[in-house]
Coordinates of C-alpha atoms in Angstrom, one line a residue:
X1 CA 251.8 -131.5 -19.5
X2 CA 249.5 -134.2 -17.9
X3 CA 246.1 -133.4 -16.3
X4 CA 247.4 -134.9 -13.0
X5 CA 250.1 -132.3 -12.9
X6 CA 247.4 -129.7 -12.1
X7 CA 245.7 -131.2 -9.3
X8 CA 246.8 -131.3 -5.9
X9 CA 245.6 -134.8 -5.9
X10 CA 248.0 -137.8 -4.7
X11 CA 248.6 -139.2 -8.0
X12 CA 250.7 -142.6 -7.9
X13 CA 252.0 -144.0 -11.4
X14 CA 250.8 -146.5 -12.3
X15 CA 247.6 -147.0 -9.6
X16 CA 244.3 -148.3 -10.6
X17 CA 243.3 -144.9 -11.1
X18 CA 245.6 -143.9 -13.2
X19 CA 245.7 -146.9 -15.9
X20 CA 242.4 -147.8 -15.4
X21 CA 242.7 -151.2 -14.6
X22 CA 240.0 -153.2 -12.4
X23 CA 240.7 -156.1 -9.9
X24 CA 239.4 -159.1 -10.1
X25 CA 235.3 -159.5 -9.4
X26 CA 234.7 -160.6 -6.5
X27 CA 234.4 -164.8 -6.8
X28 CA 236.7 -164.6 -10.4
X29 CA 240.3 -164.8 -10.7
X30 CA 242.7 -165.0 -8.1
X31 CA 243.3 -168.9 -7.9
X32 CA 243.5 -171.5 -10.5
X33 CA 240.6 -173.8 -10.8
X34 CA 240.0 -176.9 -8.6
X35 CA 241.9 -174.7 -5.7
X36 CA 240.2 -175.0 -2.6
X37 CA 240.5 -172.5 0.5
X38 CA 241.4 -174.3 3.9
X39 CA 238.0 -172.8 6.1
X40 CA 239.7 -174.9 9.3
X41 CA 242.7 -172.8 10.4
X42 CA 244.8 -173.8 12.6
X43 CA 244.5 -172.8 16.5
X44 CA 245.8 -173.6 19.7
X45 CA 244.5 -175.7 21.9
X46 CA 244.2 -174.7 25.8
X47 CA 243.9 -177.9 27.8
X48 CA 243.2 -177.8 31.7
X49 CA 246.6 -178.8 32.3
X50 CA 248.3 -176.1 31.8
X51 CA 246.3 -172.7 33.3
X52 CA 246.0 -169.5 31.3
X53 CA 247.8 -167.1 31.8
X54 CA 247.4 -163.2 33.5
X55 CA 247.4 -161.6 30.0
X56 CA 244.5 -163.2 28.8
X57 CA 241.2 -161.1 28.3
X58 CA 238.9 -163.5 30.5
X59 CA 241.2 -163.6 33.9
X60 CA 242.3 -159.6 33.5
X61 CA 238.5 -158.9 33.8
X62 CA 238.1 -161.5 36.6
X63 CA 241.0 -159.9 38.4
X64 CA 239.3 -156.4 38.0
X65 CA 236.5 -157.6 39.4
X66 CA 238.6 -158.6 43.0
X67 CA 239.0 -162.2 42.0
X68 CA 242.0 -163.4 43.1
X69 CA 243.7 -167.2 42.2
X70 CA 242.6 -169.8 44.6
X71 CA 239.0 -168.5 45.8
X72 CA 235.5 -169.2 44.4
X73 CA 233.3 -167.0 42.5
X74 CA 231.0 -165.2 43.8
X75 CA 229.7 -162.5 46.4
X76 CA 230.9 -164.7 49.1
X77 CA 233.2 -166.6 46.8
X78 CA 231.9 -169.9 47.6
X79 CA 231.4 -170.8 43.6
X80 CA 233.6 -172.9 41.4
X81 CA 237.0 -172.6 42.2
X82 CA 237.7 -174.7 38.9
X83 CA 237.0 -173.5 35.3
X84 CA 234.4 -175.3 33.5
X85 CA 235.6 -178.2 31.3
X86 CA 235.1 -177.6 27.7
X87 CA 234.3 -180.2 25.3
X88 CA 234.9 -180.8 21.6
X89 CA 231.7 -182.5 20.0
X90 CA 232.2 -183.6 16.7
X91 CA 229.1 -185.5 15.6
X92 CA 226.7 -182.7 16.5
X93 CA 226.0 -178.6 15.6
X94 CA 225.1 -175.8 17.3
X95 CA 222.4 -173.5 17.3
X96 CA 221.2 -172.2 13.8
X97 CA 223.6 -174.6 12.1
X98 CA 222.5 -176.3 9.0
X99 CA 223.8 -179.2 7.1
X100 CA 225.8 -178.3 4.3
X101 CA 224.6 -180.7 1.0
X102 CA 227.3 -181.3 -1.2
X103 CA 226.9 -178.0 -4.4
X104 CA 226.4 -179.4 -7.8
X105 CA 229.3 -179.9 -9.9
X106 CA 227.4 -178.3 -12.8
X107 CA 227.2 -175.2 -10.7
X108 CA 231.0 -175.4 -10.1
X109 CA 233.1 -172.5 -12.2
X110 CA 234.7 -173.8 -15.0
X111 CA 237.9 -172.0 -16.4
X112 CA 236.3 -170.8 -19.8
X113 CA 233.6 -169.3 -18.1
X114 CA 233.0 -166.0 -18.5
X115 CA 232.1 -163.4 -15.5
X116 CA 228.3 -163.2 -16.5
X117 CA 227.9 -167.1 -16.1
X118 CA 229.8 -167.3 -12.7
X119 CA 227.4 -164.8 -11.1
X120 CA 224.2 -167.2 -12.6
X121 CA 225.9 -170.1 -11.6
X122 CA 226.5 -168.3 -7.8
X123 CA 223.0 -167.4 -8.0
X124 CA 221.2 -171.1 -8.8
X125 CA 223.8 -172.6 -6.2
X126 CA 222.9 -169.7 -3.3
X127 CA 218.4 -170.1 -4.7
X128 CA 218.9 -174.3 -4.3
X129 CA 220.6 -173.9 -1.1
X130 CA 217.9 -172.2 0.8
X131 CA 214.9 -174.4 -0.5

């Protein structure tokens, strides 16, 4: 007879509780080294030529509002009838951005490294990036 038996506990075979196995810590395992994560995913554009559409967030709440297609914005809707034209800026950042310097390689996890020296490696890469 097993303890689990007793207990009216939701016991799975084979969970993490059970065998006693861990996951991965977090920053170890998971991908083979030298793999890098894509931050830039991909999105669609919306360009002024084609006009968005009635389920979207931003023209439901105009609606609400007593908007309707055609007029301004406004009290007496004489505002913009047109929707401000967004622009993509490249060469500069935004508010509270900083310039990313390129990390050390030395700081870099290696695959023989062992848990203990990826955290201190983390931690002397995180210390040098806010001096």
């Amino acid at each position: 007879m097993s303890v689990f038996e007793d207990c009216d506990y939701p016991c799975r075979k084979g969970s993490l509780s059970v065998t006693g196995a861990m996951p991965f810590p977090p920053g170890v395992g998971g991908r083979a080294p030298g793999d890098t994560l894509n931050d830039t995913e991909n999105y669609e554009v919306i360009t002024s030529d084609r006009a968005i559409d009635e389920s979207n967030v931003g023209n439901r709440m105009l609606r609400n509002m007593g908007w309707q297609e055609g007029l301004g914005l406004g009290k007496d809707c004489s505002g913009i009838k047109e929707p401000v034209q967004a622009k993509a800026v490249d060469d500069r950042s935004g508010l509270g951005s900083q310039q990313h310097r390129k990390p050390d390689s030395s700081l870099e996890a290696q695959a023989g490294d062992s848990y203990r020296t990826i955290i201190q490696k983390k931690a002397i890469a995180r210390f040098r990036e806010m001096a």
